Amino acid sequence: MAPRIKTSERIVQNSLDLFNQQGERSVSTNHIAAHMEISPGNLYYHFPNKQAIIAVLFAEYEALVDSFLRPPQGRAATIEDKRFYLKALLAAMWRYRFLHRDLEHLLESDAELAGRYRRFSQRCLIQGQSIYKGFVDAGILAMDAVQIESLTLNAWIVLTSWVRFLSTTRESANHLSEESIKRGVYQVLVLESGFVTPEAREAVDRLLNEFYVPLAKALEEV
């Protein structure tokens, strides 16, 4: 018999589902309680407000990204590592898409969360540069230190703003598809394309084909 899920864990999971489906601003704690068929008092017993639920969800997202956004240890980077990063980024962006869509509002509403996000962002930029340096050392990309720094920053801007781009370009901001977010990951590959070495070009082109989603499909309503 499977262990029973704690009420606090159910609240977090149901909140994530609702935030992703409807947008965080459209969902109140009362909506979450009604969706779960529990009393508001039961919800408040576990979380004093919606910000506390969001803090837990951000901690999950932060831990997930930290778990994979690091260079390989004790060996040279490979094209398969690049595929791994792209797939992991896509999965994280899709699972916690509400964070990307409502980011400015979330940070303006919670000073503590804003501080945590700044530290997270800085850490990701540092790790991203280390990963790109690994691809340079492996002969997959050809860049100097300034280009590594600039590409890392551009990639971060694309990844963190892509869901908001979709939400402001499509008629419906709440019904995104995983394919539409996949196009955002492809955009990062395009940024890197000009730095690919001749030796790695064929393998990287296969990655470009694997992650390509036509823009019209990315923007179509689900």
PDB file of C-alpha atoms in Angstrom:
ATOM      1  CA  MET A   1       0.000   0.000   0.000  1.00  0.00           C
ATOM      2  CA  ALA A   2       1.438   3.371  -1.047  1.00  0.00           C
ATOM      3  CA  PRO A   3       2.187   5.786   1.796  1.00  0.00           C
ATOM      4  CA  ARG A   4      -0.373   8.521   2.279  1.00  0.00           C
ATOM      5  CA  ILE A   5       0.749  11.928   1.024  1.00  0.00           C
ATOM      6  CA  LYS A   6       0.913  14.584   3.735  1.00  0.00           C
ATOM      7  CA  THR A   7      -1.643  17.376   3.536  1.00  0.00           C
ATOM      8  CA  SER A   8       1.113  19.988   3.268  1.00  0.00           C
ATOM      9  CA  GLU A   9       2.593  18.170   0.258  1.00  0.00           C
ATOM     10  CA  ARG A  10      -0.839  17.924  -1.352  1.00  0.00           C
ATOM     11  CA  ILE A  11      -1.352  21.649  -0.860  1.00  0.00           C
ATOM     12  CA  VAL A  12       1.957  22.411  -2.561  1.00  0.00           C
ATOM     13  CA  GLN A  13       1.257  20.082  -5.494  1.00  0.00           C
ATOM     14  CA  ASN A  14      -2.308  21.336  -6.003  1.00  0.00           C
ATOM     15  CA  SER A  15      -1.120  24.933  -5.779  1.00  0.00           C
ATOM     16  CA  LEU A  16       1.504  24.281  -8.448  1.00  0.00           C
ATOM     17  CA  ASP A  17      -1.129  22.771 -10.734  1.00  0.00           C
ATOM     18  CA  LEU A  18      -3.486  25.715 -10.270  1.00  0.00           C
ATOM     19  CA  PHE A  19      -0.763  28.353 -10.609  1.00  0.00           C
ATOM     20  CA  ASN A  20       0.410  26.739 -13.844  1.00  0.00           C
ATOM     21  CA  GLN A  21      -3.099  26.416 -15.236  1.00  0.00           C
ATOM     22  CA  GLN A  22      -4.568  29.774 -14.205  1.00  0.00           C
ATOM     23  CA  GLY A  23      -1.652  32.032 -13.265  1.00  0.00           C
ATOM     24  CA  GLU A  24      -0.607  32.725  -9.680  1.00  0.00           C
ATOM     25  CA  ARG A  25      -2.460  36.050  -9.478  1.00  0.00           C
ATOM     26  CA  SER A  26      -5.778  34.387 -10.336  1.00  0.00           C
ATOM     27  CA  VAL A  27      -5.503  31.775  -7.580  1.00  0.00           C
ATOM     28  CA  SER A  28      -6.188  32.543  -3.912  1.00  0.00           C
ATOM     29  CA  THR A  29      -5.784  30.324  -0.887  1.00  0.00           C
ATOM     30  CA  ASN A  30      -9.560  29.925  -0.871  1.00  0.00           C
ATOM     31  CA  HIS A  31      -9.403  28.669  -4.459  1.00  0.00           C
ATOM     32  CA  ILE A  32      -6.742  26.144  -3.462  1.00  0.00           C
ATOM     33  CA  ALA A  33      -8.746  24.934  -0.459  1.00  0.00           C
ATOM     34  CA  ALA A  34     -11.928  24.603  -2.547  1.00  0.00           C
ATOM     35  CA  HIS A  35     -10.054  22.725  -5.266  1.00  0.00           C
ATOM     36  CA  MET A  36      -8.737  20.279  -2.651  1.00  0.00           C
ATOM     37  CA  GLU A  37     -12.098  20.077  -0.861  1.00  0.00           C
ATOM     38  CA  ILE A  38     -10.551  21.089   2.465  1.00  0.00           C
ATOM     39  CA  SER A  39     -11.408  24.020   4.722  1.00  0.00           C
ATOM     40  CA  PRO A  40      -9.431  27.274   4.495  1.00  0.00           C
ATOM     41  CA  GLY A  41      -8.564  26.757   8.148  1.00  0.00           C
ATOM     42  CA  ASN A  42      -6.958  23.414   7.325  1.00  0.00           C
ATOM     43  CA  LEU A  43      -4.841  25.081   4.654  1.00  0.00           C
ATOM     44  CA  TYR A  44      -3.833  27.930   6.996  1.00  0.00           C
ATOM     45  CA  TYR A  45      -2.790  25.363   9.595  1.00  0.00           C
ATOM     46  CA  HIS A  46      -0.026  24.320   7.199  1.00  0.00           C
ATOM     47  CA  PHE A  47       0.667  27.625   5.376  1.00  0.00           C
ATOM     48  CA  PRO A  48      -0.126  31.087   6.809  1.00  0.00           C
ATOM     49  CA  ASN A  49      -0.521  32.634   3.347  1.00  0.00           C
ATOM     50  CA  LYS A  50       0.004  32.085  -0.373  1.00  0.00           C
ATOM     51  CA  GLN A  51       3.545  33.520  -0.218  1.00  0.00           C
ATOM     52  CA  ALA A  52       4.563  30.637   2.057  1.00  0.00           C
ATOM     53  CA  ILE A  53       3.370  28.115  -0.554  1.00  0.00           C
ATOM     54  CA  ILE A  54       5.217  29.980  -3.307  1.00  0.00           C
ATOM     55  CA  ALA A  55       8.378  29.961  -1.172  1.00  0.00           C
ATOM     56  CA  VAL A  56       8.231  26.161  -0.984  1.00  0.00           C
ATOM     57  CA  LEU A  57       7.657  25.877  -4.734  1.00  0.00           C
ATOM     58  CA  PHE A  58      10.579  28.189  -5.454  1.00  0.00           C
ATOM     59  CA  ALA A  59      12.788  26.137  -3.121  1.00  0.00           C
ATOM     60  CA  GLU A  60      11.837  23.017  -5.110  1.00  0.00           C
ATOM     61  CA  TYR A  61      12.630  24.759  -8.394  1.00  0.00           C
ATOM     62  CA  GLU A  62      15.906  26.128  -7.053  1.00  0.00           C
ATOM     63  CA  ALA A  63      17.016  22.702  -5.791  1.00  0.00           C
ATOM     64  CA  LEU A  64      16.075  21.093  -9.112  1.00  0.00           C
ATOM     65  CA  VAL A  65      18.115  23.565 -11.174  1.00  0.00           C
ATOM     66  CA  ASP A  66      21.057  23.397  -8.757  1.00  0.00           C
ATOM     67  CA  SER A  67      21.052  19.599  -9.104  1.00  0.00           C
ATOM     68  CA  PHE A  68      21.855  19.632 -12.829  1.00  0.00           C
ATOM     69  CA  LEU A  69      23.343  23.046 -13.657  1.00  0.00           C
ATOM     70  CA  ARG A  70      26.963  22.134 -13.030  1.00  0.00           C
ATOM     71  CA  PRO A  71      29.850  20.993 -15.256  1.00  0.00           C
ATOM     72  CA  PRO A  72      30.789  17.300 -15.461  1.00  0.00           C
ATOM     73  CA  GLN A  73      33.307  16.251 -12.832  1.00  0.00           C
ATOM     74  CA  GLY A  74      36.532  14.442 -13.713  1.00  0.00           C
ATOM     75  CA  ARG A  75      35.952  14.250 -17.470  1.00  0.00           C
ATOM     76  CA  ALA A  76      35.564  16.384 -20.580  1.00  0.00           C
ATOM     77  CA  ALA A  77      32.143  17.711 -21.588  1.00  0.00           C
ATOM     78  CA  THR A  78      30.355  16.012 -24.498  1.00  0.00           C
ATOM     79  CA  ILE A  79      27.492  16.737 -26.892  1.00  0.00           C
ATOM     80  CA  GLU A  80      25.409  14.335 -24.802  1.00  0.00           C
ATOM     81  CA  ASP A  81      25.968  16.641 -21.829  1.00  0.00           C
ATOM     82  CA  LYS A  82      24.547  19.479 -23.915  1.00  0.00           C
ATOM     83  CA  ARG A  83      21.454  17.393 -24.669  1.00  0.00           C
ATOM     84  CA  PHE A  84      21.129  16.587 -20.962  1.00  0.00           C
ATOM     85  CA  TYR A  85      21.225  20.287 -19.977  1.00  0.00           C
ATOM     86  CA  LEU A  86      18.667  21.226 -22.615  1.00  0.00           C
ATOM     87  CA  LYS A  87      16.246  18.480 -21.592  1.00  0.00           C
ATOM     88  CA  ALA A  88      16.675  19.280 -17.894  1.00  0.00           C
ATOM     89  CA  LEU A  89      16.083  22.989 -18.501  1.00  0.00           C
ATOM     90  CA  LEU A  90      12.977  22.219 -20.541  1.00  0.00           C
ATOM     91  CA  ALA A  91      11.576  19.960 -17.802  1.00  0.00           C
ATOM     92  CA  ALA A  92      12.239  22.552 -15.083  1.00  0.00           C
ATOM     93  CA  MET A  93      10.746  25.412 -17.100  1.00  0.00           C
ATOM     94  CA  TRP A  94       7.654  23.349 -17.900  1.00  0.00           C
ATOM     95  CA  ARG A  95       7.050  22.062 -14.374  1.00  0.00           C
ATOM     96  CA  TYR A  96       7.431  25.506 -12.756  1.00  0.00           C
ATOM     97  CA  ARG A  97       6.253  27.677 -15.643  1.00  0.00           C
ATOM     98  CA  PHE A  98       4.154  29.929 -13.410  1.00  0.00           C
ATOM     99  CA  LEU A  99       7.378  31.208 -11.788  1.00  0.00           C
ATOM    100  CA  HIS A 100       8.654  32.427 -15.147  1.00  0.00           C
ATOM    101  CA  ARG A 101       5.312  33.895 -16.210  1.00  0.00           C
ATOM    102  CA  ASP A 102       4.649  35.856 -13.012  1.00  0.00           C
ATOM    103  CA  LEU A 103       8.236  36.486 -11.904  1.00  0.00           C
ATOM    104  CA  GLU A 104       8.216  40.291 -11.524  1.00  0.00           C
ATOM    105  CA  HIS A 105       4.955  40.238  -9.588  1.00  0.00           C
ATOM    106  CA  LEU A 106       6.184  37.449  -7.302  1.00  0.00           C
ATOM    107  CA  LEU A 107       9.430  39.256  -6.500  1.00  0.00           C
ATOM    108  CA  GLU A 108       7.729  42.610  -5.943  1.00  0.00           C
ATOM    109  CA  SER A 109       5.314  40.945  -3.518  1.00  0.00           C
ATOM    110  CA  ASP A 110       7.940  39.209  -1.384  1.00  0.00           C
ATOM    111  CA  ALA A 111      11.249  40.887  -0.502  1.00  0.00           C
ATOM    112  CA  GLU A 112      12.685  37.672   0.948  1.00  0.00           C
ATOM    113  CA  LEU A 113      11.883  35.741  -2.215  1.00  0.00           C
ATOM    114  CA  ALA A 114      13.432  38.554  -4.283  1.00  0.00           C
ATOM    115  CA  GLY A 115      16.673  38.212  -2.340  1.00  0.00           C
ATOM    116  CA  ARG A 116      16.693  34.447  -2.776  1.00  0.00           C
ATOM    117  CA  TYR A 117      16.063  34.805  -6.487  1.00  0.00           C
ATOM    118  CA  ARG A 118      18.936  37.284  -6.916  1.00  0.00           C
ATOM    119  CA  ARG A 119      21.328  34.852  -5.260  1.00  0.00           C
ATOM    120  CA  PHE A 120      19.943  31.995  -7.356  1.00  0.00           C
ATOM    121  CA  SER A 121      20.317  34.019 -10.562  1.00  0.00           C
ATOM    122  CA  GLN A 122      23.917  34.965  -9.747  1.00  0.00           C
ATOM    123  CA  ARG A 123      24.735  31.344  -8.940  1.00  0.00           C
ATOM    124  CA  CYS A 124      23.222  30.149 -12.229  1.00  0.00           C
ATOM    125  CA  LEU A 125      25.267  32.673 -14.200  1.00  0.00           C
ATOM    126  CA  ILE A 126      28.467  31.476 -12.525  1.00  0.00           C
ATOM    127  CA  GLN A 127      27.611  27.823 -13.138  1.00  0.00           C
ATOM    128  CA  GLY A 128      26.566  28.580 -16.714  1.00  0.00           C
ATOM    129  CA  GLN A 129      29.940  30.132 -17.448  1.00  0.00           C
ATOM    130  CA  SER A 130      31.676  27.072 -16.006  1.00  0.00           C
ATOM    131  CA  ILE A 131      29.592  24.814 -18.226  1.00  0.00           C
ATOM    132  CA  TYR A 132      30.349  26.845 -21.352  1.00  0.00           C
ATOM    133  CA  LYS A 133      34.050  26.882 -20.475  1.00  0.00           C
ATOM    134  CA  GLY A 134      33.859  23.100 -20.292  1.00  0.00           C
ATOM    135  CA  PHE A 135      32.436  22.974 -23.811  1.00  0.00           C
ATOM    136  CA  VAL A 136      35.240  25.262 -24.984  1.00  0.00           C
ATOM    137  CA  ASP A 137      37.881  23.078 -23.313  1.00  0.00           C
ATOM    138  CA  ALA A 138      36.308  20.027 -24.981  1.00  0.00           C
ATOM    139  CA  GLY A 139      36.565  21.603 -28.439  1.00  0.00           C
ATOM    140  CA  ILE A 140      32.781  21.858 -28.934  1.00  0.00           C
ATOM    141  CA  LEU A 141      32.606  25.674 -28.773  1.00  0.00           C
ATOM    142  CA  ALA A 142      35.254  28.289 -29.587  1.00  0.00           C
ATOM    143  CA  MET A 143      34.967  31.389 -27.357  1.00  0.00           C
ATOM    144  CA  ASP A 144      37.121  33.693 -25.273  1.00  0.00           C
ATOM    145  CA  ALA A 145      36.291  34.669 -21.680  1.00  0.00           C
ATOM    146  CA  VAL A 146      34.239  37.747 -22.646  1.00  0.00           C
ATOM    147  CA  GLN A 147      32.221  35.749 -25.169  1.00  0.00           C
ATOM    148  CA  ILE A 148      31.556  33.035 -22.569  1.00  0.00           C
ATOM    149  CA  GLU A 149      30.291  35.661 -20.128  1.00  0.00           C
ATOM    150  CA  SER A 150      28.118  37.328 -22.775  1.00  0.00           C
ATOM    151  CA  LEU A 151      26.657  34.088 -24.119  1.00  0.00           C
ATOM    152  CA  THR A 152      25.824  32.916 -20.602  1.00  0.00           C
ATOM    153  CA  LEU A 153      23.999  36.171 -19.901  1.00  0.00           C
ATOM    154  CA  ASN A 154      22.084  36.067 -23.197  1.00  0.00           C
ATOM    155  CA  ALA A 155      21.084  32.448 -22.635  1.00  0.00           C
ATOM    156  CA  TRP A 156      19.844  33.273 -19.122  1.00  0.00           C
ATOM    157  CA  ILE A 157      17.798  36.218 -20.420  1.00  0.00           C
ATOM    158  CA  VAL A 158      16.150  34.045 -23.084  1.00  0.00           C
ATOM    159  CA  LEU A 159      15.378  31.184 -20.708  1.00  0.00           C
ATOM    160  CA  THR A 160      13.957  33.334 -17.915  1.00  0.00           C
ATOM    161  CA  SER A 161      11.871  35.565 -20.210  1.00  0.00           C
ATOM    162  CA  TRP A 162      10.613  33.009 -22.725  1.00  0.00           C
ATOM    163  CA  VAL A 163       7.404  32.067 -20.878  1.00  0.00           C
ATOM    164  CA  ARG A 164       6.571  35.752 -20.433  1.00  0.00           C
ATOM    165  CA  PHE A 165       7.162  36.268 -24.165  1.00  0.00           C
ATOM    166  CA  LEU A 166       4.695  33.483 -24.926  1.00  0.00           C
ATOM    167  CA  SER A 167       2.178  34.839 -22.423  1.00  0.00           C
ATOM    168  CA  THR A 168       2.251  38.330 -23.921  1.00  0.00           C
ATOM    169  CA  THR A 169       2.298  37.195 -27.564  1.00  0.00           C
ATOM    170  CA  ARG A 170      -0.494  34.618 -27.474  1.00  0.00           C
ATOM    171  CA  GLU A 171      -4.150  35.432 -26.830  1.00  0.00           C
ATOM    172  CA  SER A 172      -4.303  32.975 -23.928  1.00  0.00           C
ATOM    173  CA  ALA A 173      -1.540  33.323 -21.360  1.00  0.00           C
ATOM    174  CA  ASN A 174      -2.672  30.327 -19.326  1.00  0.00           C
ATOM    175  CA  HIS A 175      -2.691  27.517 -21.870  1.00  0.00           C
ATOM    176  CA  LEU A 176       0.900  26.903 -22.813  1.00  0.00           C
ATOM    177  CA  SER A 177       2.205  23.664 -24.292  1.00  0.00           C
ATOM    178  CA  GLU A 178       5.469  21.915 -23.541  1.00  0.00           C
ATOM    179  CA  GLU A 179       6.309  22.289 -27.242  1.00  0.00           C
ATOM    180  CA  SER A 180       6.026  26.071 -26.974  1.00  0.00           C
ATOM    181  CA  ILE A 181       8.557  26.090 -24.143  1.00  0.00           C
ATOM    182  CA  LYS A 182      10.789  23.702 -26.094  1.00  0.00           C
ATOM    183  CA  ARG A 183      11.158  26.434 -28.719  1.00  0.00           C
ATOM    184  CA  GLY A 184      12.681  28.660 -26.028  1.00  0.00           C
ATOM    185  CA  VAL A 185      15.343  26.030 -25.331  1.00  0.00           C
ATOM    186  CA  TYR A 186      16.007  25.857 -29.083  1.00  0.00           C
ATOM    187  CA  GLN A 187      16.608  29.623 -29.081  1.00  0.00           C
ATOM    188  CA  VAL A 188      19.536  29.088 -26.694  1.00  0.00           C
ATOM    189  CA  LEU A 189      21.033  26.568 -29.107  1.00  0.00           C
ATOM    190  CA  VAL A 190      20.743  29.166 -31.874  1.00  0.00           C
ATOM    191  CA  LEU A 191      22.635  31.683 -29.711  1.00  0.00           C
ATOM    192  CA  GLU A 192      25.462  29.155 -29.374  1.00  0.00           C
ATOM    193  CA  SER A 193      25.465  28.163 -33.035  1.00  0.00           C
ATOM    194  CA  GLY A 194      27.948  30.790 -34.202  1.00  0.00           C
ATOM    195  CA  PHE A 195      30.559  29.497 -31.740  1.00  0.00           C
ATOM    196  CA  VAL A 196      30.364  25.803 -32.669  1.00  0.00           C
ATOM    197  CA  THR A 197      33.646  24.318 -33.897  1.00  0.00           C
ATOM    198  CA  PRO A 198      33.782  22.548 -37.280  1.00  0.00           C
ATOM    199  CA  GLU A 199      34.451  19.254 -35.495  1.00  0.00           C
ATOM    200  CA  ALA A 200      31.227  19.524 -33.477  1.00  0.00           C
ATOM    201  CA  ARG A 201      29.008  21.076 -36.163  1.00  0.00           C
ATOM    202  CA  GLU A 202      27.334  17.885 -37.365  1.00  0.00           C
ATOM    203  CA  ALA A 203      26.424  16.730 -33.854  1.00  0.00           C
ATOM    204  CA  VAL A 204      25.152  20.186 -32.841  1.00  0.00           C
ATOM    205  CA  ASP A 205      23.068  20.415 -36.020  1.00  0.00           C
ATOM    206  CA  ARG A 206      21.382  17.169 -34.991  1.00  0.00           C
ATOM    207  CA  LEU A 207      20.562  18.788 -31.645  1.00  0.00           C
ATOM    208  CA  LEU A 208      19.142  21.829 -33.425  1.00  0.00           C
ATOM    209  CA  ASN A 209      16.858  19.554 -35.453  1.00  0.00           C
ATOM    210  CA  GLU A 210      15.853  17.636 -32.321  1.00  0.00           C
ATOM    211  CA  PHE A 211      14.764  20.728 -30.395  1.00  0.00           C
ATOM    212  CA  TYR A 212      13.335  22.780 -33.256  1.00  0.00           C
ATOM    213  CA  VAL A 213       9.664  23.718 -32.988  1.00  0.00           C
ATOM    214  CA  PRO A 214       8.155  25.990 -35.686  1.00  0.00           C
ATOM    215  CA  LEU A 215       7.349  29.389 -34.225  1.00  0.00           C
ATOM    216  CA  ALA A 216       3.777  29.182 -35.498  1.00  0.00           C
ATOM    217  CA  LYS A 217       3.319  25.958 -33.543  1.00  0.00           C
ATOM    218  CA  ALA A 218       4.897  27.477 -30.424  1.00  0.00           C
ATOM    219  CA  LEU A 219       2.472  30.399 -30.610  1.00  0.00           C
ATOM    220  CA  GLU A 220      -0.685  28.463 -31.483  1.00  0.00           C
ATOM    221  CA  GLU A 221      -3.429  28.162 -28.892  1.00  0.00           C
ATOM    222  CA  VAL A 222      -3.663  24.801 -27.125  1.00  0.00           C
TER     223      VAL A 222
END
